[in-house]
Amino acid sequence: MQRLLTPVRRVLQVKRVMQEGSLLPARLLPAVHPRFSTFPAVPLAKTDTWPKDVGILALEVYFPAQYVDQTDLEKFNNVGAGKYTVGLGQSQMGFCSVQEDINSLCLTVVQRLMERTQLPWDSVGRLEVGTETIIDKSKAVKTVLMELFQDSGNTDIEGIDTTNACYGGTASLFNAANWMESSSWDGRYALVVCGDIAVYPNGNLRATGGAGAVAMLVGPEAPLALERGLRGTHMENVYDFYKPNVPSEYPLLDGSLSIQCYLRALDRCYTLYRQKIQNKWKQAGNDQPFTLDDLQFMIFHTPFCKLVQKSVARLMFNDFLLASGDTQTGLYKGLEAFRGLKLEDTYTNKDVDKALQKATLNTFNKKTKPSLYLSMCNGNMYTSSLYGCLASLLFHHSAQELAGSRIGAFSYGSGLAASFFSFLVSQDASPGSPLEKLVSSTSDLPKRLASRKRVSPEEFTEIMNQREQFYHKVNFSPPGDKNSLFPGTWYLERVDELYRRKYARRPV
Amino acid sequence: MQRLLTPVRRVLQVKRVMQEGSLLPARLLPAVHPRFSTFPAVPLAKTDTWPKDVGILALEVYFPAQYVDQTDLEKFNNVGAGKYTVGLGQSQMGFCSVQEDINSLCLTVVQRLMERTQLPWDSVGRLEVGTETIIDKSKAVKTVLMELFQDSGNTDIEGIDTTNACYGGTASLFNAANWMESSSWDGRYALVVCGDIAVYPNGNLRATGGAGAVAMLVGPEAPLALERGLRGTHMENVYDFYKPNVPSEYPLLDGSLSIQCYLRALDRCYTLYRQKIQNKWKQAGNDQPFTLDDLQFMIFHTPFCKLVQKSVARLMFNDFLLASGDTQTGLYKGLEAFRGLKLEDTYTNKDVDKALQKATLNTFNKKTKPSLYLSMCNGNMYTSSLYGCLASLLFHHSAQELAGSRIGAFSYGSGLAASFFSFLVSQDASPGSPLEKLVSSTSDLPKRLASRKRVSPEEFTEIMNQREQFYHKVNFSPPGDKNSLFPGTWYLERVDELYRRKYARRPV
């Protein structure tokens, strides 16, 4: 089993790989494109000059102060008990009234993060928003967030909005890290903001909604460092989930296609990620294969919790099909019958699924289940789903348990764009360490979740109807009680006759 | 006058600045945020390890094969002769029928670029699309472009879509360059794609429309290198131009506010840019002020050509207000009466405007006017406007004339997000050099513009009505004659009952 390397050894490894230029594809040598020969066969820049350990320094999660219970929804929708709670693995679902929109969600989460970290507003040099909750086809949420920076006079903040379904948060995170390693970096922090309001028409689909936002402070020497050069990305053109009916807030969804696309993308991304990390290890003289054993934790974009359990199983199936030697005992026991199958033929194979879920139950419970806490209690936050899982994982473990581990992360956005990547957790878990601070910042999650208001399906449906009614309306002040929002929450105060939105904040 | 430094001298300068950490704001030292002290006072990474001269290697422009003449539109709209042609500075306006949408525009321009450069499809490791022509609130144009890569098997391509009005192309370009200087870079090229369809309701505003797309190949050793560490960015929350009425293809626009925002952002960005470059020079022992003399060429986002002439004047006004010594003769002659004014008080001052435009006429004609060629003949391409200006500039000058120059660039997206930045043109203009190839690739612009079909305002209006009628319709095949498109153009073949879009390509 490949154990986590110490940071020092890691740096040396990466350095060697880079010096030998092993990540430069042979196909890019000049001879391949003779008519356009301006591209030199340069080696990659040396990694040891980039700022150290760029990644997540701090993280803030926002979810609405009201939820509907999934058992209540099951009764209300007159479906079998367990359809949502067991079938989907969901227990509660947060939702927003007309008082909240994507701008207010992001205003809230950014302000909370800045207040928590007590950073000056002019210490931010980049802010990018990933969202698919588009209420204006031109004006970025980012521009609305500039209001928060106004008093500081800091208007020199790069980054705008980025969109592809639930992938926008990850794209923003990658862009922020790239910025920090590039010549564009001016020494300031980056903020990555992702948020969404996931709503569906009345019916079973509605139970897969959710709402929320996550803001992340990105910088060097981070307790959660993005592991360099190790992203497996897969993008293709499919119509599994999309929002072409723009006058409506609801998406179009081909559920079974989307699950298949998600799992296929997971296979492809994991394969690429594994190839890249193995190449890296090989350069360091280590010929062992990469397996799930090398990921101490795994988090996934979570449309609903049950899919994530399938995903862990899927990753083990990838490992199993590549495993040499004895696979009849140990981890892969009970899978031998599926040895001859191809990945792409098994997306809907229930026997495979069942056997895999059984074989991976312990792995799932240990490495992934704790990350589903927020998804289970709040539903799908789209772009912020994966980062809500990260927050849940941090909450459920001590800094000591996390220190030195590798967290695998799978981001998926329908349409589709997906990446498998990883965070390396810093070794230092001492009190007051960045890691310990980050971990302890998530400790209020249960209290905040418990303080939400449980709303009946009837009232929830009424509020969803209001959302429909006010969607793209002008000249109104949203109905609803501001006092039902958490203290410190920004809310939509008014949309004027020219669609201009004005926001206010509930006192902290 | 500060002359352009030779590349070698430049590199040394940058290196020194970086080593001394002079770009690291003092306010970011740990003492400033005592409760959150994970941020180290790291100096910036050394620049000499990034790939050399990351920037634009090749560029492709696409515009529609039909246009309406602005003199015809003046008559049709029954406005005074010259209102559009002189007042706006526009002569013709390209437009798309229902056969074209943002996906088809981007498909066309990417395929043309790849065919021209003869690069293999798997040599691209990043592709990002900047657009504000949103026809799906979730699914990125980027995912549709993945169709082009399908046969190559290359699905490992990072980047999705990015949006804030006309700024998306610039954000994509910055992101691509950052990627290439970061640890995420795997040695492959980046493609930056920007495109838009700018349409307005019937009336005078309609004359400020346009349509088109630009694709840029980004890599190291580029003939147009992005000048490092020199971006002046300004972002704020305003409602000058936006698209909140999502069921409509048309924006909401406060014209005079938007011009004021544009000019204010220009002032702010230019001020920041100048401070940054002067800091850099100071570190190298050069204490001279930066002025327009240090920009051999200037390009601007161009909503309409006349605004760009005002912008050049505006930049000189900035220089004038900061100039010490004799400003009564030479460049600034005739401006002395305005010495005591503040920048922010003069956005609508016609006397200032008139005097400035007179004083800067030669500068405008020499440094900027040639860049307006495409804007004048095709109108506003939104995100791709600035890069159409770049192509026009390249077309109007020989590689020899361009070699070694600095091109100032101002990107503006309403809402707002704006940056002033610069390209350094390579010194090598010899036949077959990357610069010469890039310049000569633009030589077909006049022929392509001349081969467009001139359409009467009546027919144009009819086609605009068709766009309204089919906007967000389902289950239709667009009307129109495919043969009216340029050879090699992708077009929308069908939108099925589930809004899924299918495209086909006219033979080359």
Short mmCIF file of C-alpha atoms in Angstrom, two decimals, chain B residues 7 137-138 181 189 192 253 343 390 399 413 418 474 494-495:
data_model
loop_
_atom_site.label_atom_id
_atom_site.label_comp_id
_atom_site.label_asym_id
_atom_site.label_seq_id
_atom_site.Cartn_x
_atom_site.Cartn_y
_atom_site.Cartn_z
CA PRO B 7 13.31 42.10 -23.79
CA LYS B 137 -28.40 29.16 -17.63
CA SER B 138 -26.43 26.03 -16.78
CA GLU B 181 2.34 29.92 -15.47
CA TYR B 189 -1.88 25.13 -25.47
CA VAL B 192 -9.50 31.49 -25.40
CA LEU B 253 -29.20 50.00 -21.05
CA LEU B 343 -11.17 63.71 -13.50
CA LEU B 390 -6.43 43.68 -31.92
CA ALA B 399 5.22 42.98 -38.59
CA GLY B 413 -17.72 44.94 -19.18
CA ALA B 418 -12.62 46.58 -16.38
CA VAL B 474 -38.56 24.41 -29.16
CA ARG B 494 -32.45 21.88 -35.17
CA VAL B 495 -33.78 22.50 -31.67
#
